[in-house]
Short mmCIF file of C-alpha atoms in Angstrom, two decimals:
data_model
loop_
_atom_site.label_atom_id
_atom_site.label_comp_id
_atom_site.label_asym_id
_atom_site.label_seq_id
_atom_site.Cartn_x
_atom_site.Cartn_y
_atom_site.Cartn_z
CA MET A 1 16.67 -10.32 -47.06
CA TRP A 2 19.87 -10.61 -45.26
CA ASP A 3 18.85 -9.49 -42.17
CA ASP A 4 15.85 -11.78 -42.04
CA PHE A 5 18.68 -15.01 -42.54
CA ALA A 6 20.98 -13.21 -39.28
CA GLU A 7 17.56 -13.09 -37.48
CA PHE A 8 16.87 -16.57 -38.07
CA ILE A 9 20.56 -17.31 -37.31
CA LEU A 10 19.74 -15.27 -33.94
CA THR A 11 17.16 -17.74 -33.37
CA GLN A 12 19.20 -20.63 -33.10
CA ALA A 13 21.76 -19.07 -30.73
CA THR A 14 20.72 -20.70 -27.85
CA GLU A 15 23.89 -20.78 -26.07
CA ASN A 16 25.22 -18.09 -24.26
CA PRO A 17 27.31 -17.13 -25.40
CA THR A 18 26.80 -18.72 -29.07
CA ARG A 19 30.32 -19.73 -31.01
CA ILE A 20 29.23 -19.08 -34.98
CA VAL A 21 31.39 -19.67 -37.82
CA GLU A 22 31.29 -18.23 -41.31
CA ILE A 23 32.82 -20.64 -44.05
CA ALA A 24 33.87 -19.43 -47.50
CA VAL A 25 33.05 -15.97 -46.42
CA GLY A 26 34.21 -14.19 -49.73
CA LYS A 27 33.46 -10.39 -50.02
CA PHE A 28 30.04 -10.02 -48.88
CA ASP A 29 30.10 -10.08 -44.62
CA GLY A 30 26.78 -7.99 -44.21
CA VAL A 31 25.43 -11.15 -42.27
CA TYR A 32 28.83 -11.23 -40.34
CA GLN A 33 28.30 -7.70 -39.40
CA TYR A 34 24.58 -8.23 -38.38
CA LEU A 35 25.79 -11.04 -35.73
CA LYS A 36 28.42 -9.64 -34.67
CA ARG A 37 26.62 -6.43 -33.30
CA ASN A 38 24.84 -9.10 -30.74
CA GLU A 39 26.75 -9.65 -27.34
CA ASN A 40 25.98 -13.03 -26.33
CA ILE A 41 27.61 -13.88 -30.00
CA GLU A 42 31.23 -15.09 -30.45
CA ILE A 43 31.53 -15.39 -34.42
CA ILE A 44 34.50 -15.87 -36.71
CA LYS A 45 34.66 -15.98 -40.49
CA THR A 46 37.02 -18.26 -42.30
CA ASP A 47 38.13 -18.35 -46.15
CA ILE A 48 40.75 -19.90 -48.53
CA LEU A 49 41.67 -16.18 -49.68
CA PRO A 50 40.80 -13.88 -46.88
CA ASN A 51 40.24 -10.32 -48.29
CA ASP A 52 40.46 -8.40 -44.97
CA ASP A 53 42.23 -8.65 -41.41
CA GLU A 54 39.04 -10.27 -39.94
CA VAL A 55 38.90 -13.36 -42.10
CA ILE A 56 41.11 -16.39 -40.74
CA LYS A 57 42.90 -18.47 -43.44
CA ASP A 58 41.47 -21.84 -43.76
CA ASP A 59 40.92 -24.60 -46.52
CA ILE A 60 37.61 -26.20 -45.93
CA THR A 61 38.88 -29.32 -48.16
CA ASN A 62 41.25 -29.65 -45.12
CA PRO A 63 40.13 -27.70 -42.04
CA ASN A 64 42.00 -26.47 -39.11
CA LEU A 65 39.56 -28.31 -37.01
CA GLU A 66 40.69 -26.21 -34.05
CA LEU A 67 39.11 -22.97 -36.08
CA TYR A 68 35.48 -24.96 -35.64
CA GLU A 69 35.64 -26.72 -32.22
CA ASN A 70 32.43 -26.09 -30.02
CA ALA A 71 30.77 -24.11 -33.07
CA ASP A 72 26.94 -24.13 -32.16
CA ILE A 73 26.26 -22.95 -35.50
CA ILE A 74 28.45 -23.37 -38.88
CA TYR A 75 26.91 -21.03 -41.72
CA SER A 76 27.94 -20.31 -45.35
CA ILE A 77 26.42 -18.17 -48.08
CA ARG A 78 26.37 -18.99 -51.34
CA PRO A 79 29.29 -21.78 -51.27
CA PRO A 80 30.29 -22.97 -54.57
CA SER A 81 28.85 -26.38 -55.15
CA GLU A 82 32.25 -28.40 -54.80
CA LEU A 83 32.81 -27.02 -51.17
CA GLN A 84 29.21 -27.60 -49.85
CA PRO A 85 29.95 -31.59 -49.31
CA HIS A 86 33.31 -30.58 -47.30
CA ILE A 87 31.43 -28.02 -45.15
CA GLU A 88 28.66 -30.47 -44.37
CA ARG A 89 31.17 -33.18 -43.25
CA LEU A 90 32.78 -30.38 -41.26
CA SER A 91 29.50 -29.79 -39.60
CA ARG A 92 28.95 -33.01 -38.85
CA LYS A 93 32.40 -33.73 -36.99
CA VAL A 94 31.84 -30.74 -34.79
CA GLY A 95 28.17 -31.21 -34.15
CA GLY A 96 26.74 -27.59 -34.81
CA THR A 97 23.61 -26.58 -36.65
CA PHE A 98 24.56 -25.78 -40.32
CA ILE A 99 22.72 -23.76 -42.38
CA ILE A 100 23.86 -23.21 -45.73
CA LYS A 101 22.01 -20.30 -48.55
CA PRO A 102 23.09 -21.47 -52.01
CA LEU A 103 22.49 -19.37 -54.80
CA CYS A 104 18.82 -19.14 -55.93
CA ASN A 105 18.90 -21.47 -58.69
CA GLU A 106 21.49 -23.65 -57.37
CA ASP A 107 20.80 -27.52 -56.15
CA LEU A 108 22.63 -28.36 -53.04
CA ASN A 109 25.54 -30.91 -53.19
CA ILE A 110 25.12 -32.20 -49.91
CA SER A 111 24.10 -35.94 -49.36
CA SER A 112 22.18 -35.46 -46.05
CA HIS A 113 18.21 -36.55 -46.53
CA LYS A 114 17.92 -34.61 -43.21
CA VAL A 115 18.60 -31.21 -44.66
CA LYS A 116 15.40 -29.08 -44.56
CA LEU A 117 14.57 -25.90 -46.56
CA LYS A 118 13.27 -23.05 -44.05
CA ASN A 119 11.52 -20.08 -45.51
CA TYR A 120 11.86 -17.54 -42.69
CA LYS A 121 10.32 -14.00 -43.85
CA LYS A 122 12.35 -13.32 -47.17
CA ALA A 123 14.80 -15.44 -46.63
CA SER A 124 14.73 -19.10 -47.92
CA PHE A 125 18.03 -21.30 -46.86
CA TYR A 126 18.90 -25.16 -45.95
CA ILE A 127 19.18 -26.01 -42.34
CA LEU A 128 20.78 -29.18 -40.97
#
């Protein structure tokens, strides 16, 4: 499923290079590692509590907008419900494609009516 999710993100990577930001990465970085292998991808990952040297410390409730400037795609995997509106707001500010993969049984905490459920192979997620 995670490879399918990463593969879908690559289908959205139309710029060369494509700038991608993963928000609230936590400890799982499988999608990041998959995307990082592609030479036309510039990718960073952020979290309020970085767990390794590749993660940039940032508080999404008060984000450092410079980190997200010119992002073509912003995605988050299983972000806590209370962070989802902040991620959505940031995505609107920078204008990138917004992809969110909540927990399977979790409702989205997003105000936009334009967000759509997307199924791609074995992955399901929301895109704005």
